[in-house]
């Protein structure tokens, strides 16, 4: 009978060993509200925040436990390079990190601005500051701009501005908003949008070689855990609306969607649509169902794919829905077949022809990008009867990139 406790202890050791083998040890950096130390001075792994919570959720859905530790960004980069840590997040993609680590799909999205005491028209000849080792600093080093100074804390950036040491600082919008909420001494600053920055989890190459299926599994679970809560400004919304309207008009000149959607429906009953949708979702994104294969080889789908290719990387996907919300043509495999319960369809089916709806920014697993969906109803020109709808996915970073702020590769292109 004494063998039972011993056997139980052995099983517990084996289970514990198995669990610890599935633990992901990560570095990140202090950046409220994204990464925050929960209780100062106690457990170094008591880290939370919107991005930490997202990565933990993705890891758990992928079958891994995750613990994160806040360290200075230069130390995090060193730990990733020397393979003393499994991974480092939330990091902008860079040629430096790509040399010794591999990125997942984006796990967060930030909105970067230049902030200054007074409006500035041209930032190419200004003194700029950022946080040392930060995503913003690394981006500036590869950009046409001159990074004049770095500091260790966002509040020090504001001090540089107030003392006239620099002309502008580069910071994420939500980080600046939190600073302004907690410091009454910060006056109103002029701001200029630079970019939406998709941030990744970087994993060292040893970890990836030991777990070759991890990144694919991790990426498949991102859209279940990552949410974007950006509120677009009126100017940004108007820019996107004008862009989407131009693209919709161009596409309808290429494809006669009214004629195409006047054809008989494949599924007349919602129950049939839902059954087809269940099989579609069960197989996507690894492989298409028989129905998806049939739709993908339609001439209209091939025309959508060709048109999308002429607008890459701005357009991430484009698909056409019938009047019940089921896909009838698509540029590539979507995550589901029935769109009838989603905002992109619900918000426009009662609207007049030419109406446009923009969904909030979100991460889409099928395109591996943060995007915004623009949708528009298609109605019969003679009777105004709803025939279906068209939806176009726009890469949010590409759609709102400012001509005032060249990308990091602009300098290289000019030099060629």
Coordinates of C-alpha atoms in Angstrom, one line a residue:
X1 CA 0.0 0.0 0.0
X2 CA 3.0 2.3 0.5
X3 CA 3.5 2.3 -3.2
X4 CA 0.5 4.5 -3.8
X5 CA 1.9 7.7 -2.3
X6 CA 5.2 7.1 -4.1
X7 CA 3.3 6.6 -7.3
X8 CA 1.2 9.7 -6.7
X9 CA 4.3 11.7 -6.0
X10 CA 5.9 10.4 -9.2
X11 CA 2.9 11.4 -11.3
X12 CA 2.9 14.9 -9.7
X13 CA 6.5 15.3 -10.6
X14 CA 5.9 14.3 -14.1
X15 CA 2.9 16.5 -14.5
X16 CA 4.8 19.4 -13.0
X17 CA 7.7 18.8 -15.3
X18 CA 5.3 18.7 -18.3
X19 CA 3.7 21.9 -17.3
X20 CA 7.0 23.8 -16.7
X21 CA 8.2 22.6 -20.1
X22 CA 5.2 24.5 -21.5
X23 CA 6.0 27.8 -19.9
X24 CA 6.9 30.8 -21.9
X25 CA 9.3 33.2 -20.2
X26 CA 9.2 36.7 -21.7
X27 CA 10.6 40.2 -21.3
X28 CA 8.7 43.4 -21.9
X29 CA 9.1 47.0 -20.7
X30 CA 7.2 49.4 -18.6
X31 CA 4.7 51.3 -20.7
X32 CA 1.3 52.1 -19.1
X33 CA -1.4 51.2 -20.0
X34 CA 0.1 48.4 -22.1
X35 CA 2.6 46.9 -19.7
X36 CA 2.4 47.8 -16.0
X37 CA 4.0 46.5 -12.8
X38 CA 1.1 45.3 -10.6
X39 CA 2.7 45.7 -7.2
X40 CA 6.0 47.6 -7.0
X41 CA 8.8 45.7 -5.3
X42 CA 7.1 42.4 -4.8
X43 CA 6.7 39.6 -7.4
X44 CA 8.8 40.6 -10.5
X45 CA 6.3 38.6 -12.6
X46 CA 3.3 40.5 -11.3
X47 CA 2.8 42.3 -14.6
X48 CA -0.4 43.2 -16.3
X49 CA -1.8 45.7 -18.8
X50 CA -3.7 45.5 -22.1
X51 CA -0.9 44.0 -24.1
X52 CA 0.3 41.7 -21.3
X53 CA -3.2 40.4 -20.9
X54 CA -3.5 39.8 -24.7
X55 CA -0.3 37.9 -24.9
X56 CA -1.1 35.8 -21.9
X57 CA -4.6 35.0 -23.4
X58 CA -3.0 34.0 -26.7
X59 CA -0.4 31.8 -25.0
X60 CA -3.0 30.0 -22.9
X61 CA -5.2 29.3 -26.0
X62 CA -2.0 27.9 -27.6
X63 CA -1.5 25.5 -24.7
X64 CA 1.3 27.5 -22.9
X65 CA 1.6 29.2 -19.6
X66 CA 3.2 32.7 -19.8
X67 CA 5.1 34.8 -17.3
X68 CA 6.5 38.2 -18.1
X69 CA 9.0 40.5 -16.5
X70 CA 9.5 44.2 -16.9
X71 CA 13.1 45.2 -17.8
X72 CA 14.7 48.1 -19.6
X73 CA 14.3 47.8 -23.3
X74 CA 18.0 47.6 -24.0
X75 CA 18.3 44.7 -21.5
X76 CA 15.3 43.0 -23.2
X77 CA 17.0 43.2 -26.6
X78 CA 20.2 41.8 -25.1
X79 CA 18.3 38.9 -23.4
X80 CA 16.7 38.1 -26.7
X81 CA 20.0 38.2 -28.6
X82 CA 21.8 36.0 -26.1
X83 CA 18.8 33.6 -25.9
X84 CA 18.5 33.9 -22.1
X85 CA 14.8 34.7 -22.5
X86 CA 12.3 32.9 -24.8
X87 CA 10.9 36.1 -26.2
X88 CA 10.3 39.8 -26.0
X89 CA 7.2 41.9 -26.7
X90 CA 5.7 44.4 -27.6
X91 CA 8.2 45.2 -30.4
X92 CA 8.0 47.0 -33.7
X93 CA 9.5 44.8 -36.5
X94 CA 13.1 45.7 -37.2
X95 CA 16.0 44.4 -39.3
X96 CA 18.1 44.3 -36.1
X97 CA 15.8 41.9 -34.3
X98 CA 15.2 39.9 -37.4
X99 CA 18.8 38.8 -37.4
X100 CA 18.5 36.7 -34.3
X101 CA 14.7 36.2 -33.6
X102 CA 11.5 35.6 -35.4
X103 CA 8.3 37.7 -35.0
X104 CA 4.7 36.5 -34.5
X105 CA 1.9 38.3 -36.1
X106 CA 1.0 41.6 -34.4
X107 CA -0.1 41.3 -30.8
X108 CA -0.8 45.1 -30.3
X109 CA -1.3 48.3 -32.2
X110 CA 0.0 51.7 -31.1
X111 CA -0.7 55.1 -32.5
X112 CA 2.4 57.3 -32.7
X113 CA 2.5 61.1 -32.7
X114 CA 5.1 63.9 -32.7
X115 CA 4.3 66.3 -29.8
X116 CA 5.6 69.8 -29.6
X117 CA 4.9 73.0 -27.7
X118 CA 3.9 74.7 -30.9
X119 CA 2.7 73.4 -34.3
X120 CA 5.6 72.3 -36.7
X121 CA 5.1 72.0 -40.4
X122 CA 8.2 70.1 -41.3
X123 CA 9.9 67.7 -38.9
X124 CA 12.9 66.7 -41.1
X125 CA 15.2 69.4 -39.6
X126 CA 14.0 69.4 -36.0
X127 CA 15.5 68.2 -32.8
X128 CA 13.6 65.0 -31.8
X129 CA 13.7 62.9 -28.6
X130 CA 12.3 59.5 -27.7
X131 CA 12.6 56.9 -25.0
X132 CA 16.0 55.1 -25.1
X133 CA 15.7 51.6 -26.7
X134 CA 12.0 52.1 -27.4
X135 CA 10.2 51.1 -30.6
X136 CA 9.9 54.8 -31.4
X137 CA 13.6 55.4 -31.0
X138 CA 14.5 52.4 -33.2
X139 CA 12.1 53.6 -35.9
X140 CA 13.5 57.1 -35.8
X141 CA 17.1 55.7 -36.2
X142 CA 16.0 54.1 -39.5
X143 CA 13.9 57.1 -40.7
X144 CA 14.8 60.4 -42.5
X145 CA 14.5 62.2 -39.2
X146 CA 17.3 63.0 -36.7
X147 CA 17.0 61.5 -33.2
X148 CA 18.8 64.1 -31.1
X149 CA 18.3 62.8 -27.6
X150 CA 17.0 59.8 -25.7
X151 CA 15.8 59.5 -22.1
X152 CA 14.6 56.7 -19.8
X153 CA 11.1 57.9 -18.9
X154 CA 8.2 59.6 -20.8
X155 CA 8.1 62.4 -18.2
X156 CA 11.6 63.3 -19.0
X157 CA 10.5 63.9 -22.6
X158 CA 8.1 66.5 -21.4
X159 CA 10.9 68.2 -19.4
X160 CA 13.1 68.4 -22.5
X161 CA 10.2 70.1 -24.4
X162 CA 9.6 72.6 -21.5
X163 CA 13.3 73.5 -21.3
X164 CA 13.7 73.9 -25.1
X165 CA 16.3 71.1 -25.3
X166 CA 14.3 69.5 -28.2
X167 CA 11.7 70.7 -30.6
X168 CA 9.4 67.6 -30.5
X169 CA 9.1 64.2 -28.9
X170 CA 7.7 61.0 -30.3
X171 CA 5.3 59.0 -28.2
X172 CA 2.3 56.7 -28.3
X173 CA -1.1 58.5 -28.1
X174 CA -2.4 56.5 -25.1
X175 CA 0.9 56.9 -23.2
X176 CA 0.8 60.6 -23.6
X177 CA -2.9 60.7 -22.7
X178 CA -2.1 58.9 -19.4
X179 CA 0.7 61.3 -18.7
X180 CA -1.6 64.3 -19.2
X181 CA -4.2 62.7 -16.9
X182 CA -1.7 62.2 -14.0
X183 CA 0.2 65.5 -14.3
X184 CA -1.7 68.7 -14.1
X185 CA 1.4 70.7 -15.2
X186 CA 1.3 69.4 -18.7
X187 CA -0.3 72.0 -21.0
X188 CA -1.9 71.4 -24.3
X189 CA 0.6 70.2 -26.9
X190 CA 0.5 70.4 -30.6
X191 CA 0.5 66.9 -32.2
X192 CA 1.0 65.3 -35.6
X193 CA 0.1 61.7 -36.4
X194 CA 3.0 59.6 -37.6
X195 CA 1.9 56.0 -38.0
X196 CA -0.1 53.1 -36.6
X197 CA 2.6 50.7 -35.3
X198 CA 1.9 47.0 -35.2
X199 CA 3.9 45.4 -32.4
X200 CA 5.0 41.8 -32.2
X201 CA 6.2 39.1 -29.9
X202 CA 9.8 38.2 -31.0
X203 CA 11.0 34.6 -30.2
X204 CA 14.6 33.6 -30.2
X205 CA 15.7 31.2 -32.9
X206 CA 16.6 28.4 -30.5
X207 CA 13.1 28.5 -29.1
X208 CA 11.6 28.4 -32.6
X209 CA 13.7 25.5 -33.7
X210 CA 12.7 23.5 -30.6
X211 CA 9.0 24.4 -31.1
X212 CA 8.6 24.7 -34.8
X213 CA 4.8 24.8 -34.8
X214 CA 4.5 27.4 -32.0
X215 CA 4.3 30.6 -34.1
X216 CA 1.6 29.2 -36.4
X217 CA -0.5 28.1 -33.4
X218 CA 0.1 31.4 -31.6
X219 CA -0.9 33.4 -34.7
X220 CA -4.1 31.4 -35.1
X221 CA -5.3 32.5 -31.6
X222 CA -4.4 36.2 -31.8
X223 CA -7.8 37.4 -33.1
X224 CA -9.6 35.7 -30.1
X225 CA -7.6 37.8 -27.6
X226 CA -6.4 41.0 -29.2
X227 CA -8.8 44.0 -29.4
X228 CA -8.2 47.5 -30.6
X229 CA -10.1 50.3 -28.8
X230 CA -8.9 53.2 -31.0
X231 CA -11.3 56.0 -31.6
X232 CA -10.6 57.6 -35.0
X233 CA -10.5 61.3 -35.2
X234 CA -13.0 63.1 -37.5
X235 CA -10.2 63.9 -39.9
X236 CA -9.0 60.2 -39.9
X237 CA -12.6 59.0 -40.4
X238 CA -13.2 61.4 -43.3
X239 CA -9.9 60.4 -44.9
X240 CA -10.9 56.7 -44.8
X241 CA -14.4 57.4 -46.0
X242 CA -13.1 59.2 -49.1
X243 CA -10.5 56.5 -49.8
X244 CA -13.1 53.7 -49.4
X245 CA -15.6 55.5 -51.7
X246 CA -13.0 55.9 -54.4
X247 CA -12.0 52.2 -54.1
X248 CA -15.7 51.1 -54.2
X249 CA -16.4 53.1 -57.3
X250 CA -13.2 51.8 -59.0
X251 CA -14.1 48.2 -58.2
X252 CA -17.7 48.5 -59.5
X253 CA -16.2 49.8 -62.8
X254 CA -14.2 46.6 -62.9
X255 CA -17.0 44.2 -62.0
X256 CA -20.7 44.5 -62.6
X257 CA -21.7 43.7 -59.1
X258 CA -25.4 44.5 -59.7
X259 CA -25.6 41.9 -62.5
X260 CA -23.6 39.4 -60.5
X261 CA -25.8 39.7 -57.4
X262 CA -29.0 39.4 -59.4
X263 CA -28.3 35.7 -59.9
X264 CA -30.3 33.2 -57.8
X265 CA -29.1 32.6 -54.2
X266 CA -27.1 29.4 -53.5
X267 CA -28.8 29.1 -50.1
X268 CA -32.3 30.3 -49.6
X269 CA -32.6 29.2 -45.9
X270 CA -30.7 30.5 -43.0
X271 CA -30.3 27.0 -41.5
X272 CA -28.5 25.9 -44.7
X273 CA -26.2 28.9 -44.5
X274 CA -25.3 28.2 -40.9
X275 CA -24.5 24.6 -41.6
X276 CA -22.2 25.6 -44.4
X277 CA -20.7 28.3 -42.2
X278 CA -19.9 25.8 -39.4
X279 CA -18.0 23.5 -41.8
X280 CA -16.2 26.6 -43.4
X281 CA -15.0 27.8 -40.0
X282 CA -13.9 24.3 -38.8
X283 CA -11.5 24.0 -41.8
X284 CA -10.4 27.7 -42.2
X285 CA -7.7 29.0 -42.1
X286 CA -5.7 25.8 -42.8
X287 CA -7.8 24.7 -45.8
X288 CA -11.0 25.7 -47.6
X289 CA -14.2 23.7 -47.5
X290 CA -15.7 22.3 -50.8
X291 CA -17.9 25.4 -50.9
X292 CA -15.0 27.7 -50.3
X293 CA -13.0 26.0 -53.1
X294 CA -16.0 26.5 -55.4
X295 CA -16.3 30.2 -54.6
X296 CA -12.6 30.9 -54.8
X297 CA -12.4 29.6 -58.5
X298 CA -15.4 31.8 -59.6
X299 CA -14.4 34.3 -62.3
X300 CA -15.6 37.1 -60.0
X301 CA -13.4 35.9 -57.1
X302 CA -10.4 35.8 -59.4
X303 CA -11.2 39.3 -60.6
X304 CA -11.4 40.5 -56.9
X305 CA -8.0 38.9 -56.2
X306 CA -6.5 40.5 -59.3
X307 CA -7.9 43.9 -58.3
X308 CA -6.7 43.5 -54.7
X309 CA -3.2 42.7 -55.9
X310 CA -3.0 46.0 -57.8
X311 CA -3.6 47.8 -54.5
X312 CA -1.3 45.9 -52.1
X313 CA -0.5 46.4 -49.3
X314 CA -3.3 48.9 -48.8
X315 CA -6.1 46.4 -49.4
X316 CA -6.0 43.3 -47.2
X317 CA -9.1 41.6 -48.5
X318 CA -12.3 42.1 -50.5
X319 CA -15.4 40.0 -50.6
X320 CA -19.0 40.2 -51.9
X321 CA -22.1 39.1 -49.9
X322 CA -25.6 38.2 -51.1
X323 CA -28.7 39.8 -49.6
X324 CA -28.6 37.2 -46.7
X325 CA -25.0 38.0 -45.9
X326 CA -23.4 34.8 -47.3
X327 CA -20.2 35.1 -49.3
X328 CA -20.5 34.8 -53.1
X329 CA -17.1 36.0 -54.2
X330 CA -13.9 36.6 -52.3
X331 CA -10.3 37.6 -53.0
X332 CA -9.0 34.9 -50.6
X333 CA -10.3 32.5 -47.9
X334 CA -12.1 34.3 -45.2
X335 CA -12.5 33.1 -41.6
X336 CA -16.2 32.5 -42.0
X337 CA -18.8 32.1 -44.8
X338 CA -21.8 34.0 -43.3
X339 CA -21.3 37.7 -42.5
X340 CA -25.0 38.4 -41.9
X341 CA -24.6 38.7 -38.1
X342 CA -21.7 41.1 -38.3
X343 CA -21.7 44.9 -38.2
X344 CA -20.2 45.3 -41.7
X345 CA -23.5 43.8 -43.0
X346 CA -26.0 44.7 -40.4
X347 CA -25.2 48.4 -40.5
X348 CA -25.7 48.9 -44.2
X349 CA -28.6 46.6 -45.3
X350 CA -31.2 49.2 -44.5
X351 CA -29.1 52.1 -45.9
X352 CA -29.6 53.7 -49.4
X353 CA -27.3 52.8 -52.3
X354 CA -23.8 54.4 -51.9
X355 CA -23.9 54.5 -48.1
X356 CA -20.7 53.5 -46.4
X357 CA -20.0 51.9 -43.0
X358 CA -16.5 51.7 -41.3
X359 CA -16.0 49.0 -38.7
X360 CA -13.7 49.8 -35.7
X361 CA -10.0 48.9 -36.1
X362 CA -9.3 45.2 -35.3
X363 CA -6.8 42.4 -35.9
X364 CA -7.9 40.0 -38.6
X365 CA -6.3 36.5 -38.4
X366 CA -7.0 35.7 -42.1
X367 CA -4.9 38.7 -43.3
X368 CA -2.6 38.9 -40.3
X369 CA -3.0 42.7 -40.1
X370 CA -4.8 45.4 -38.1
X371 CA -7.4 46.5 -40.5
X372 CA -10.7 48.4 -40.9
X373 CA -13.5 47.1 -43.0
X374 CA -15.5 49.4 -45.2
X375 CA -18.8 48.0 -46.5
X376 CA -21.4 49.3 -48.9
X377 CA -24.8 48.0 -50.0
X378 CA -25.5 47.0 -53.6
X379 CA -29.0 47.7 -54.7
X380 CA -30.9 47.2 -57.9
X381 CA -30.8 50.4 -59.9
X382 CA -34.4 50.1 -61.1
X383 CA -36.2 48.9 -57.9
X384 CA -33.7 49.8 -55.1
X385 CA -34.1 46.3 -53.8
X386 CA -31.1 45.0 -51.7
X387 CA -29.0 42.6 -53.7
X388 CA -26.1 42.2 -51.4
X389 CA -23.0 44.1 -50.2
X390 CA -19.3 44.7 -50.8
X391 CA -16.7 44.8 -48.1
X392 CA -13.1 46.0 -48.5
X393 CA -10.4 45.5 -45.8
X394 CA -7.9 48.3 -45.5
X395 CA -4.5 48.1 -43.8
X396 CA -5.0 50.8 -41.2
X397 CA -1.3 51.9 -41.1
X398 CA -1.2 52.1 -44.9
X399 CA -4.6 53.8 -45.2
X400 CA -3.7 56.7 -42.8
X401 CA 0.0 57.1 -43.5
X402 CA 0.8 60.8 -43.7
X403 CA 2.6 62.2 -46.6
X404 CA 4.4 64.5 -44.1
X405 CA 6.0 61.6 -42.4
X406 CA 8.1 59.3 -44.8
X407 CA 8.5 55.7 -43.9
X408 CA 11.8 54.4 -42.4
X409 CA 12.8 53.1 -45.9
X410 CA 12.3 56.5 -47.6
X411 CA 15.9 57.5 -46.9
X412 CA 17.2 54.3 -48.6
X413 CA 14.9 54.8 -51.6
X414 CA 16.2 58.4 -52.1
X415 CA 19.8 57.2 -51.9
X416 CA 19.3 54.6 -54.6

